Short mmCIF file of C-alpha atoms and ligand atoms in Angstrom, two decimals:
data_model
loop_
_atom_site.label_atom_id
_atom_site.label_comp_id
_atom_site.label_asym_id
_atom_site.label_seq_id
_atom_site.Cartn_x
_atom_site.Cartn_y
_atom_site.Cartn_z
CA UNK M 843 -13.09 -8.51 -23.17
CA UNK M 844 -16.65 -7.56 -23.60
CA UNK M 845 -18.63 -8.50 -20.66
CA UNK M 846 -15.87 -6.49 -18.66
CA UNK M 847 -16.59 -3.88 -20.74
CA UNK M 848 -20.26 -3.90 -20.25
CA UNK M 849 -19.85 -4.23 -16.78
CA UNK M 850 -17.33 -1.12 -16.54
CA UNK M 851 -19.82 0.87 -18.33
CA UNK M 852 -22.47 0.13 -15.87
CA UNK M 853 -19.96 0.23 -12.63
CA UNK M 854 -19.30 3.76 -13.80
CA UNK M 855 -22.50 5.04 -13.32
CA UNK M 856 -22.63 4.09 -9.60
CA UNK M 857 -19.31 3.95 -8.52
CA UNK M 858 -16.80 6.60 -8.86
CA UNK M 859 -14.73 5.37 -11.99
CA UNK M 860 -16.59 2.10 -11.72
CA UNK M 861 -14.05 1.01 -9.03
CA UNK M 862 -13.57 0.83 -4.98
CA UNK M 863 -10.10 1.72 -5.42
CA UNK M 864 -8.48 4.15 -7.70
CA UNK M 865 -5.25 1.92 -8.95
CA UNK M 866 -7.75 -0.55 -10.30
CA UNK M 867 -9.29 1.78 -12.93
CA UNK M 868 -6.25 1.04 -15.15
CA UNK M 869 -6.15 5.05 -15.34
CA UNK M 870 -2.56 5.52 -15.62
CA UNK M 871 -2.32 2.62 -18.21
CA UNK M 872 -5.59 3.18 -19.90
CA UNK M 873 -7.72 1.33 -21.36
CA UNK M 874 -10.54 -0.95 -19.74
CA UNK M 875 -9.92 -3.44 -16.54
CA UNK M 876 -10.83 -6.96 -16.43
CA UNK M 877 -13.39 -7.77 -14.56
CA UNK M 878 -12.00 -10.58 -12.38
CA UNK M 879 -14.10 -13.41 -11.44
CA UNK M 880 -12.20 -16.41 -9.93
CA UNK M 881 -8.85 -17.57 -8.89
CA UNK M 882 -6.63 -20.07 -8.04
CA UNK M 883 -3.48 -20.62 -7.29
CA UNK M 884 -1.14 -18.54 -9.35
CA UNK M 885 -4.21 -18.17 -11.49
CA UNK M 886 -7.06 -15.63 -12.42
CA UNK M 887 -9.78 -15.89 -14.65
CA UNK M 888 -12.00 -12.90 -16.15
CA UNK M 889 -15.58 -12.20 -16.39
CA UNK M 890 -14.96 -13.36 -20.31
CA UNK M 891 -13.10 -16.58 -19.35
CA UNK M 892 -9.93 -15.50 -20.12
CA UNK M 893 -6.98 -16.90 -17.61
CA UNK M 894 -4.35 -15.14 -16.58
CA UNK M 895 -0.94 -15.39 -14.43
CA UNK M 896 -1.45 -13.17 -11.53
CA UNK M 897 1.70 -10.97 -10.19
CA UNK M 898 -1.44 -8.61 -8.37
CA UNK M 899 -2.31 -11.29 -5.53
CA UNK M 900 -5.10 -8.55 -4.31
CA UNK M 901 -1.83 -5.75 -4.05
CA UNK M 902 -0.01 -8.75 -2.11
CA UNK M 903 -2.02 -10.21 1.10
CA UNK M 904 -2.19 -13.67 -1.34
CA UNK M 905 1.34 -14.71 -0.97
CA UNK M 906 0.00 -18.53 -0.97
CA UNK M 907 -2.03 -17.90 -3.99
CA UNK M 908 -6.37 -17.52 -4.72
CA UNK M 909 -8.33 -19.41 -2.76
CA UNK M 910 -5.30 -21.84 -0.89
CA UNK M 911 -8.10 -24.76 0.34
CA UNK M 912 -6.76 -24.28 4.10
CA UNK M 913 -7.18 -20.65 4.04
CA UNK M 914 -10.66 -21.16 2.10
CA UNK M 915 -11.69 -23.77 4.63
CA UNK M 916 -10.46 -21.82 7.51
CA UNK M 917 -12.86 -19.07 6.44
CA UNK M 918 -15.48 -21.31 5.97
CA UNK M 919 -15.50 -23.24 9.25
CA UNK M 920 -15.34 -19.50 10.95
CA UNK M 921 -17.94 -18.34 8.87
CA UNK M 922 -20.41 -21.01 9.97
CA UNK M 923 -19.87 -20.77 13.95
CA UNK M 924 -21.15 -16.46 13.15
CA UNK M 925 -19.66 -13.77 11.17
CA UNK M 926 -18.83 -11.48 13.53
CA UNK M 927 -19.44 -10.90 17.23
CA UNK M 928 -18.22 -7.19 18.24
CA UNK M 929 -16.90 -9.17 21.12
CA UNK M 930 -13.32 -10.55 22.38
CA UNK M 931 -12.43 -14.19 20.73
CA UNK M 932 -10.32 -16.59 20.79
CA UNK M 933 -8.93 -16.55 17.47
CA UNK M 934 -7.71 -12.87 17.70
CA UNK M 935 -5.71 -13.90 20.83
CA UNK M 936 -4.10 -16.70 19.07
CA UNK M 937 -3.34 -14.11 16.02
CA UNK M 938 -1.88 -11.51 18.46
CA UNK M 939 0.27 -14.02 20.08
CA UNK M 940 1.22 -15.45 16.76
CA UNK M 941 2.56 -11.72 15.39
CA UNK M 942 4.20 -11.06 18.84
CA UNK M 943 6.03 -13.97 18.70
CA UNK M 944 7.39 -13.42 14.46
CA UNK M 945 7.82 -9.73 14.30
CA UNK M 946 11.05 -8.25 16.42
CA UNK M 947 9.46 -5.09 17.23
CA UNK M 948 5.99 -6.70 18.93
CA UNK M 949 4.68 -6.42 22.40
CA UNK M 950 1.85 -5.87 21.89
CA UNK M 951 -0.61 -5.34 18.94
CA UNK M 952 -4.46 -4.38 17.78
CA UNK M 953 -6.13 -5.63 15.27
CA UNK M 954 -8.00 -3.44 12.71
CA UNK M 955 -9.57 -3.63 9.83
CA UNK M 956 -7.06 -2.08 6.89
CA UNK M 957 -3.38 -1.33 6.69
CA UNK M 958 -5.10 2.52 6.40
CA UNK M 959 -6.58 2.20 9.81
CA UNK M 960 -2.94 0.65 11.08
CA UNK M 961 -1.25 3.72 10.12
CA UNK M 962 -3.29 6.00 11.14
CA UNK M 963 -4.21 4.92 14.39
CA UNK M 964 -0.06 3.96 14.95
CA UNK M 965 0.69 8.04 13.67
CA UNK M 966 -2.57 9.01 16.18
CA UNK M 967 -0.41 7.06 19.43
CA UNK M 968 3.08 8.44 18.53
CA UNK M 969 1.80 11.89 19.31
CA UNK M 970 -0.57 11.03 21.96
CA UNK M 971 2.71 9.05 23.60
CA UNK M 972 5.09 12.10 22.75
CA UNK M 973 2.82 15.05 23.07
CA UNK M 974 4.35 16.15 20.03
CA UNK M 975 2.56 16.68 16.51
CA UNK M 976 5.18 16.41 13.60
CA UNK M 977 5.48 13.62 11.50
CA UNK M 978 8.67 12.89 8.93
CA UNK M 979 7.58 10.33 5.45
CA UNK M 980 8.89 10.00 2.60
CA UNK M 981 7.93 10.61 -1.19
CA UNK M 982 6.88 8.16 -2.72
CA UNK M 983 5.93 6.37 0.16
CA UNK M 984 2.11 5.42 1.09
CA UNK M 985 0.49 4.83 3.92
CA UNK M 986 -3.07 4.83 3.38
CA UNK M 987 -5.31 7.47 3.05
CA UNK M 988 -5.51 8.84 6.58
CA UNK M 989 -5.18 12.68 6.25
CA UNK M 990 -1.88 13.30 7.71
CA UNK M 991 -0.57 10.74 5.04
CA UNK M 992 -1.54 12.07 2.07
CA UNK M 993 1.31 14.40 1.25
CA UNK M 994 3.21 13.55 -1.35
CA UNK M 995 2.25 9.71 -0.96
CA UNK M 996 3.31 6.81 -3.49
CA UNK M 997 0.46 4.17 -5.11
CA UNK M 998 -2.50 5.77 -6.79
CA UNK M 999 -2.10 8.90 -5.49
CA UNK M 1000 0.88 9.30 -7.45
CA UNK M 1001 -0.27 7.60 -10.00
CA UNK M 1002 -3.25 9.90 -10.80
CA UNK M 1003 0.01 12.86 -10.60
CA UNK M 1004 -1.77 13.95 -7.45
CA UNK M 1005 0.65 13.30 -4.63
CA UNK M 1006 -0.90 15.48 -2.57
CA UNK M 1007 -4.89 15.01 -1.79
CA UNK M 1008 -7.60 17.60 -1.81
CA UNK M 1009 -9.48 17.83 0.91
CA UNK M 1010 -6.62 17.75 3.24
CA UNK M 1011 -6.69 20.60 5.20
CA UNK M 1012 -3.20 23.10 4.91
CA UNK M 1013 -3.37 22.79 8.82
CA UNK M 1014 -2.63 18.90 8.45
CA UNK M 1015 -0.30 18.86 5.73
CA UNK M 1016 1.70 21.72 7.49
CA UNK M 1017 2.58 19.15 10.49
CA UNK M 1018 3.67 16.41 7.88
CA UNK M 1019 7.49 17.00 6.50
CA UNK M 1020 8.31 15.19 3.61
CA UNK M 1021 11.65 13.83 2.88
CA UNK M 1022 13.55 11.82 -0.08
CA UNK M 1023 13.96 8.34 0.80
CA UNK M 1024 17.17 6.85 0.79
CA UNK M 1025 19.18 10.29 1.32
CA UNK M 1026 20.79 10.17 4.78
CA UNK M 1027 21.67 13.83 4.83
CA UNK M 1028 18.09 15.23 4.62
CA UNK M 1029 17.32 13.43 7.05
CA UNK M 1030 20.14 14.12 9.31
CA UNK M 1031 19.44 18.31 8.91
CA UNK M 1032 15.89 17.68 9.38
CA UNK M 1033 16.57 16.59 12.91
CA UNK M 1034 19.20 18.75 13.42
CA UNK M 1035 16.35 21.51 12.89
CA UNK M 1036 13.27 20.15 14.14
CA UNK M 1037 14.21 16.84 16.12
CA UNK M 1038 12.36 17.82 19.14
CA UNK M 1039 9.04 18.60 17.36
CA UNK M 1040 9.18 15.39 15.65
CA UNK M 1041 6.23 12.76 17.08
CA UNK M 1042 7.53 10.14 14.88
CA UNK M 1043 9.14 8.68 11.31
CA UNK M 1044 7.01 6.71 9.28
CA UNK M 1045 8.92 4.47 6.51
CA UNK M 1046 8.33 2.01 3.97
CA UNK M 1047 11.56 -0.32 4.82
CA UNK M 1048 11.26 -1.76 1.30
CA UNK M 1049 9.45 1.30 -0.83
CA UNK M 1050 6.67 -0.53 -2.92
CA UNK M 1051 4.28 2.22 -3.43
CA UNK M 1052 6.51 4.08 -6.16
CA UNK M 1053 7.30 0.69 -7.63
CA UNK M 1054 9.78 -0.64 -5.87
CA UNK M 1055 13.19 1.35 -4.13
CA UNK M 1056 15.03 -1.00 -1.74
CA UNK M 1057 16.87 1.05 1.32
CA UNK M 1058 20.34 1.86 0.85
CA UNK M 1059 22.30 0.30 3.11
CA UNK M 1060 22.72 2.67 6.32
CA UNK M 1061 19.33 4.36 5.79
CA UNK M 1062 17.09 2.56 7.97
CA UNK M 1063 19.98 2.74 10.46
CA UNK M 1064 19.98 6.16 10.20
CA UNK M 1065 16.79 6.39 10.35
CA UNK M 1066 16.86 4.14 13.67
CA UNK M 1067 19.67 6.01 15.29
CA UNK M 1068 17.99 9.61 15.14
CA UNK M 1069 14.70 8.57 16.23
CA UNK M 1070 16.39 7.11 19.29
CA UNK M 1071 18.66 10.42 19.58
CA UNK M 1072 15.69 13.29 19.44
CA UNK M 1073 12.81 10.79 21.37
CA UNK M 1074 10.89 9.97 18.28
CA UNK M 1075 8.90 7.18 17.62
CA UNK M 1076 10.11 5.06 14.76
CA UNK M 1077 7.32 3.73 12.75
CA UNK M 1078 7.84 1.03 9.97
CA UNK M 1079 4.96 0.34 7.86
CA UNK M 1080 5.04 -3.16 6.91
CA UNK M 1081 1.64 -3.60 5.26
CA UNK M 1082 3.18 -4.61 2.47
CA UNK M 1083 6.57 -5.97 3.73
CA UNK M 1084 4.72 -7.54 6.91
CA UNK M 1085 5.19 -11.53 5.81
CA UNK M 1086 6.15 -10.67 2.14
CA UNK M 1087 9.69 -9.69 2.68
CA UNK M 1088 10.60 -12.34 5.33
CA UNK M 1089 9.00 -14.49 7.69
CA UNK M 1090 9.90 -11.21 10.80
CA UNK M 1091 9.72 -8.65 8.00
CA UNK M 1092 11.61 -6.04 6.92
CA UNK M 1093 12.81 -5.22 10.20
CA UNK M 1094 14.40 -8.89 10.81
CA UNK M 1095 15.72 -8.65 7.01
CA UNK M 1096 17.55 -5.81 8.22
CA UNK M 1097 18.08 -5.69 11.33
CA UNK M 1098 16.45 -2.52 12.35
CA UNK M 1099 13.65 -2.41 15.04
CA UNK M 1100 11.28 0.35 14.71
CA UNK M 1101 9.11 1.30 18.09
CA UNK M 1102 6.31 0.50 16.44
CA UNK M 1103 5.19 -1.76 12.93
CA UNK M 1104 2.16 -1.32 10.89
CA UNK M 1105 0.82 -4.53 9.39
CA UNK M 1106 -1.93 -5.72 6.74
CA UNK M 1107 -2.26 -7.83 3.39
CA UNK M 1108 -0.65 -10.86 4.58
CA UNK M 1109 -1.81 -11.38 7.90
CA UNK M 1110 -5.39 -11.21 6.99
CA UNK M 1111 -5.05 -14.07 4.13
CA UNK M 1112 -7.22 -11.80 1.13
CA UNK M 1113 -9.91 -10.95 3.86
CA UNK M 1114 -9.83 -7.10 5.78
CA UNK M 1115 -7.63 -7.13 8.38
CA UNK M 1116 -4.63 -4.58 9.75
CA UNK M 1117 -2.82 -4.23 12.83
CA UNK M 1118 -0.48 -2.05 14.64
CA UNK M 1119 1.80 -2.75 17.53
CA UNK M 1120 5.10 -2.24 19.29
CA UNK M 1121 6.94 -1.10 22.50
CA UNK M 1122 4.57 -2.07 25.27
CA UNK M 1123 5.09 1.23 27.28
CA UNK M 1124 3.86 3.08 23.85
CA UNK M 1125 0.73 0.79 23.24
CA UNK M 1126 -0.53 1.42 26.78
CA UNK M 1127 -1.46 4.88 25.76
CA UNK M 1128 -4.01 3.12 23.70
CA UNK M 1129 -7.90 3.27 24.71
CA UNK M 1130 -9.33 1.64 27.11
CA UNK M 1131 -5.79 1.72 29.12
CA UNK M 1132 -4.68 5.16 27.91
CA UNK M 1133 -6.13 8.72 26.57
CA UNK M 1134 -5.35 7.69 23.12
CA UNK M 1135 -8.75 6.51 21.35
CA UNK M 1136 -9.03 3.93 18.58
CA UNK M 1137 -11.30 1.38 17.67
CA UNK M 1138 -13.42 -0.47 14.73
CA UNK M 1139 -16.58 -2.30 14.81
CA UNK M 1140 -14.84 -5.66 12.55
CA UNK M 1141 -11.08 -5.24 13.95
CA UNK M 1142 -10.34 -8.90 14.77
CA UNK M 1143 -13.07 -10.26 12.66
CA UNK M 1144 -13.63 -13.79 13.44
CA UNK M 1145 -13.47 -14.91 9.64
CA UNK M 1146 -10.98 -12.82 8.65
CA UNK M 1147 -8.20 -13.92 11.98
CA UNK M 1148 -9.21 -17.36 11.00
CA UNK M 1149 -7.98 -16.83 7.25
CA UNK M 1150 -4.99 -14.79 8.81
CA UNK M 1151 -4.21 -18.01 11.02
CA UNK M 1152 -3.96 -20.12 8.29
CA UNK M 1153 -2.16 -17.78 5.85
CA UNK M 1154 0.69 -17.48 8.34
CA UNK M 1155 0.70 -21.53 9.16
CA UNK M 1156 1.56 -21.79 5.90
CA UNK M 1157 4.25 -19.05 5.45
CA UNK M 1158 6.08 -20.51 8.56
CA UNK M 1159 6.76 -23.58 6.75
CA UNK M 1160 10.45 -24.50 6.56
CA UNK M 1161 12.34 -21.98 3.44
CA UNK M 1162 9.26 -20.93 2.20
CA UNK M 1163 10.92 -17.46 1.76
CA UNK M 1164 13.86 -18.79 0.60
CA UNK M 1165 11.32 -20.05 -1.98
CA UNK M 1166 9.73 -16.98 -2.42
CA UNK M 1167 12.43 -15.08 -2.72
CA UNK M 1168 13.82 -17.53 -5.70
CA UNK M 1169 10.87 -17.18 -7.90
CA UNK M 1170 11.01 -13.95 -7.78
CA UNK M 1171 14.84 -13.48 -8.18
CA UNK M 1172 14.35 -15.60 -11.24
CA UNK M 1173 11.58 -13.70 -12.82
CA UNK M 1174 13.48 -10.40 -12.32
CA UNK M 1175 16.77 -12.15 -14.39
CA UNK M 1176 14.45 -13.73 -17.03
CA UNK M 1177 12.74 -10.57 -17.88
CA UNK M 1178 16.01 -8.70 -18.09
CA UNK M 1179 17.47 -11.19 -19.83
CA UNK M 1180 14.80 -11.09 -22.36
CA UNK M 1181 14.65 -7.39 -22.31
CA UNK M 1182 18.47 -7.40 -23.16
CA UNK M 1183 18.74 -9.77 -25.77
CA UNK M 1184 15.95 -7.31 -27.43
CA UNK M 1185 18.43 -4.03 -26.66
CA UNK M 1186 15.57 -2.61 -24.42
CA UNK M 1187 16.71 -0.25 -21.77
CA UNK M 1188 14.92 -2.25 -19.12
CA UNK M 1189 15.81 -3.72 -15.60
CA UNK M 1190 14.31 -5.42 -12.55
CA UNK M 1191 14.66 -5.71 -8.76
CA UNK M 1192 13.22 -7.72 -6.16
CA UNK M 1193 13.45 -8.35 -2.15
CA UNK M 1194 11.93 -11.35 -0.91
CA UNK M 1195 8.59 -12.10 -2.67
CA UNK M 1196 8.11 -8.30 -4.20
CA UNK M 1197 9.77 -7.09 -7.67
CA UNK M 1198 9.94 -3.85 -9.28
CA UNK M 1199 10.42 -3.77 -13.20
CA UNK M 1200 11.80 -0.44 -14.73
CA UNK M 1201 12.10 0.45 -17.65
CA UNK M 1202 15.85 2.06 -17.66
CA UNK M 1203 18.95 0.60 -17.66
CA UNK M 1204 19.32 0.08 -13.82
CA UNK M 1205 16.60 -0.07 -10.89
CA UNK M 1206 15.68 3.28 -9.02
CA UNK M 1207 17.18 3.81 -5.61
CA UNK M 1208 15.05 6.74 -5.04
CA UNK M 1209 11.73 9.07 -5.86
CA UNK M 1210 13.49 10.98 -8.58
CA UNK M 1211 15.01 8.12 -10.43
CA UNK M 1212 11.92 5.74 -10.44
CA UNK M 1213 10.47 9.36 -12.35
CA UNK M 1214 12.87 8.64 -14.81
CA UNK M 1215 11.18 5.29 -15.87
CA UNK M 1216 9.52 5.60 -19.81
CA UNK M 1217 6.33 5.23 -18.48
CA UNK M 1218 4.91 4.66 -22.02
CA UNK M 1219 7.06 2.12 -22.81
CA UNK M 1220 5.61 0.20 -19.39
CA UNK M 1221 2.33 1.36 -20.09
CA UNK M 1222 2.91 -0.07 -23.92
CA UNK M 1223 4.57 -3.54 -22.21
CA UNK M 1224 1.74 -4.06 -19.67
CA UNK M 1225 -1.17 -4.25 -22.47
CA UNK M 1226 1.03 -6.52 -24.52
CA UNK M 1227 1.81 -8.94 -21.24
CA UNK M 1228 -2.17 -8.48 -20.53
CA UNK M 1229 -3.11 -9.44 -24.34
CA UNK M 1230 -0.60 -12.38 -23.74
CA UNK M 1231 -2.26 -13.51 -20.79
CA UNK M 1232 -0.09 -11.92 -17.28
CA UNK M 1233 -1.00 -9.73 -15.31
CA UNK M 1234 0.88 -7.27 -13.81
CA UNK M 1235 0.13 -4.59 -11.99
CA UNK M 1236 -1.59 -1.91 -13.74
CA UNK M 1237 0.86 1.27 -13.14
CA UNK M 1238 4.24 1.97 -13.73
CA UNK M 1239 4.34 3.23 -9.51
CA UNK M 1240 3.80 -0.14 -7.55
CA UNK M 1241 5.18 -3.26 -7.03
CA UNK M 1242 4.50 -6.61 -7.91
CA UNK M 1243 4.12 -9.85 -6.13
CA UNK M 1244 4.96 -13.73 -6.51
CA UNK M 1245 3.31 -16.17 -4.73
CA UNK M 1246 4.07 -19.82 -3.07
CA UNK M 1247 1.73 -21.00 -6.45
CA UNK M 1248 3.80 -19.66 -8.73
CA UNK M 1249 6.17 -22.13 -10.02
CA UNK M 1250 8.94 -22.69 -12.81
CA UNK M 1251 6.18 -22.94 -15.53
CA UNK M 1252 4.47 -20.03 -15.18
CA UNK M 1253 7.96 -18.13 -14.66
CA UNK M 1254 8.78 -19.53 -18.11
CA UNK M 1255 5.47 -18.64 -19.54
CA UNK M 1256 5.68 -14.95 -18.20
CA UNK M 1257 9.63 -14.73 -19.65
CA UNK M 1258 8.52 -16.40 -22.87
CA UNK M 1259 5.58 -13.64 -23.44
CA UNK M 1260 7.77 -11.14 -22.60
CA UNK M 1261 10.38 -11.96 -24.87
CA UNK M 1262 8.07 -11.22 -27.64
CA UNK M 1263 6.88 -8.13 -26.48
CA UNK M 1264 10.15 -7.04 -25.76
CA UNK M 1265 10.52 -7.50 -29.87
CA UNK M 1266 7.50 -5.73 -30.73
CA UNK M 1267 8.66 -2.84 -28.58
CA UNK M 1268 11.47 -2.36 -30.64
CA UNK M 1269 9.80 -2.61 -34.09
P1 KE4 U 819 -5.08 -0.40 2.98
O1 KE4 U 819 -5.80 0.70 3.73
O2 KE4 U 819 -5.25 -0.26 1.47
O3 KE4 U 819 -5.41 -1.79 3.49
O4 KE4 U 819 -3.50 -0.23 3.27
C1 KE4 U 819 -2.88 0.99 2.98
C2 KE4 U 819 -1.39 0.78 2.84
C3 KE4 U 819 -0.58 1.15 3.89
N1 KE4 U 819 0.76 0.99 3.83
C4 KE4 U 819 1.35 0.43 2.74
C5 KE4 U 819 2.84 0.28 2.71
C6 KE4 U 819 0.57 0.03 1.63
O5 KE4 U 819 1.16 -0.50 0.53
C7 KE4 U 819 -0.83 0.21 1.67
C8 KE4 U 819 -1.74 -0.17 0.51
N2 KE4 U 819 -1.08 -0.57 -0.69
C9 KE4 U 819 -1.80 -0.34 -1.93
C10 KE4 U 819 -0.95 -0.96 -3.06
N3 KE4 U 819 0.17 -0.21 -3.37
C11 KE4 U 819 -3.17 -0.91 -1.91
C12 KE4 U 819 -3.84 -0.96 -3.27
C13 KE4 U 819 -4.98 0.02 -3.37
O6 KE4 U 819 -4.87 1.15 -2.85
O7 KE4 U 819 -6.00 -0.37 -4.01
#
């Protein structure tokens, strides 16, 4: 690993922790990242040649796998008619209708340019549209960095033990209530005591940003039903569910449609893009109709729609979830498996193409269970994996992601590695 070594070193003197991104600074796993340079497929490579499976996929936009040659050439055909124009297109009306027509909840929808942007902009409209200012999340659950947000979030805030961001002013974080996801009751009393306050509810519907925690049955319901009851907006944050869960996301999983969906990843194919849409009366509040301002010099990027376009040709083929979904069911029972025969207090979870892997003896169904997890025995297993050639990703707090590249032999390969690591863990 030496030339990523070298060129950590040298990132670290102009970039804070030599990274754009906290998560990827391997902090809460130690040690020193590999520099990535190339992928395909299922497939990374580092800046020292060494190959890897990837269960990253850029934190889950590449649910086709690196560098798909129709997304690639999609990109590169947009790319050569201009790169940008600050101007309406074509291509962002075809993406817009596209989203309308697969996600329940979608009227209408703007582009942006990161699932950050999404959520705060969508957070910005339910109080402009309610004249109200409180906002209910969860623990555990992230949303971006917007300011509001940051309170108690999930992903590499809480993996850096810092939940709760400086620089956010008391003021802001005062407006944001924080509740435990997955318990009903909290969330009934909070309502009881402050419905009317409440702008809106912002959820993960499948929690990936504290690993993963899938919703008990009845929560989003919940969830749905007292929104409805006290006039609040219902936000569902599908950056990371958004075309990773199910073709309609979580919300056609299960059934529940939110007032308004956050998008991202997925729908921009590996290249910047975000969105946020909903109930049509809501989204006219939104500049230039309404009083509610938002905008972004990229959002609808003509390169990035046109990689967007062909990532989400290619997820509507026919069971390609069904697909998805498989590969990762069968990872999470091979790496149990393996963990088991070994007499490792391990388990696994996954919905649709996302998996969480814990190590305790069943899978976390909320914030103070996942807590629970021996993070040094994941932090032990993920250098062992890495040494062995897979890469997962690099905290014990986030999810992980299979792609339409990964198949039954790099399954095996991952479930083979593991089973030897699983050994040496209990040497
Ligand atoms: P971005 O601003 O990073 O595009 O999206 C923020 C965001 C919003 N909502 C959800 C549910 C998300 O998962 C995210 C971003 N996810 C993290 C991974 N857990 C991005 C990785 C990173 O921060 O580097």
């Amino acid at each position: 690993m030496k030339r990523s070594q070298t060129l950590f070193r040298r990132a670290q003197l102009v970039i804070p922790a030599g990274v754009n991104s906290p998560v990827r600074a391997f902090g809460s796993v130690g040690g020193t990242p590999p520099f990535l340079q190339r992928g395909r497929g299922a497939q990374v490579w580092d800046a020292d040649g060494r190959a890897y499976v990837d269960y990253v996929g850029s934190w889950g936009p590449l649910v086709v796998g690196h560098a798909h040659p129709e997304v690639v050439a999609a990109a590169q055909q947009a790319a050569e008619r201009g790169l940008s124009f600050g101007a309406p297109t074509e291509p962002e009306v075809e993406l817009a209708e596209l989203l309308c027509r697969l996600v329940p909840s979608l009227e209408q929808v703007r582009l942006t340019s990161s699932g950050t942007e999404a959520t705060m902009s969508a957070i910005r409209l339910a109080r402009g549209h309610t004249g109200r200012h409180r906002i209910v999340k969860f623990e555990g659950c992230y949303h971006g960095h917007a300011d509001a947000l940051l309170v108690k979030a999930g992903s590499g805030a809480l993996t850096f033990g810092q939940p709760s961001s400086a620089g956010v002013p008391p003021a802001t974080a005062a407006d944001t209530v924080v509740l435990e996801y997955n318990n009903e009751s909290a969330l009934e009393q909070a309502f009881e005591r402050e419905g009317a306050a409440i702008a809106a509810a912002i959820v993960e519907p499948v929690a990936g940003n504290m690993n993963l925690v899938a919703p008990r049955p009845g929560f989003l319901e919940s969830l749905r039903r007292l929104c409805t009851r006290h006039g609040a907006v219902l936000i569902f944050d599908e950056v990371m569910t958004g075309f990773r869960v199910a073709l309609g996301g979580a919300q056609a999983l299960y059934g529940v449609t939110p007032d308004l969906t956050t998008l991202g990843k997925v729908i921009g194919g590996g290249l910047p893009v975000g969105a946020f849409g909903g109930r049509r009366d809501i989204m006219q509040a939104i500049a230039p109709l309404g009083p509610v301002y938002q905008a972004g010099t990229l959002s609808g990027n003509p390169v990035a729609v046109a990689a967007g376009l062909a990532t989400l040709k290619l997820v509507q083929a026919a069971g390609f979830y069904d697909r998805l979904a498989a590969t990762a069911r069968a990872l999470c029972e091979g790496l149990a498996r393996a963990a088991r025969e070994q007499g490792v207090p391990f388990s696994a979870a996954s919905v649709g193409g996302m998996f969480g892997i814990f190590f305790r003896s069943t899978p976390p169904a909320s914030f103070a269970e996942v807590l629970q997890c021996d993070r040094e025995a994941f932090n032990r297993f993920f250098h062992a994996m890495l040494g062995a050639g897979i890469y997962l990703a690099p905290s014990a707090y986030e999810a992980g992601f299979v792609s339409s590249a990964h198949g039954e032999a790099e399954i095996a390969r991952t479930i083979s590695a593991a089973r030897t690591v699983f050994a040496g863990l209990r040497s």
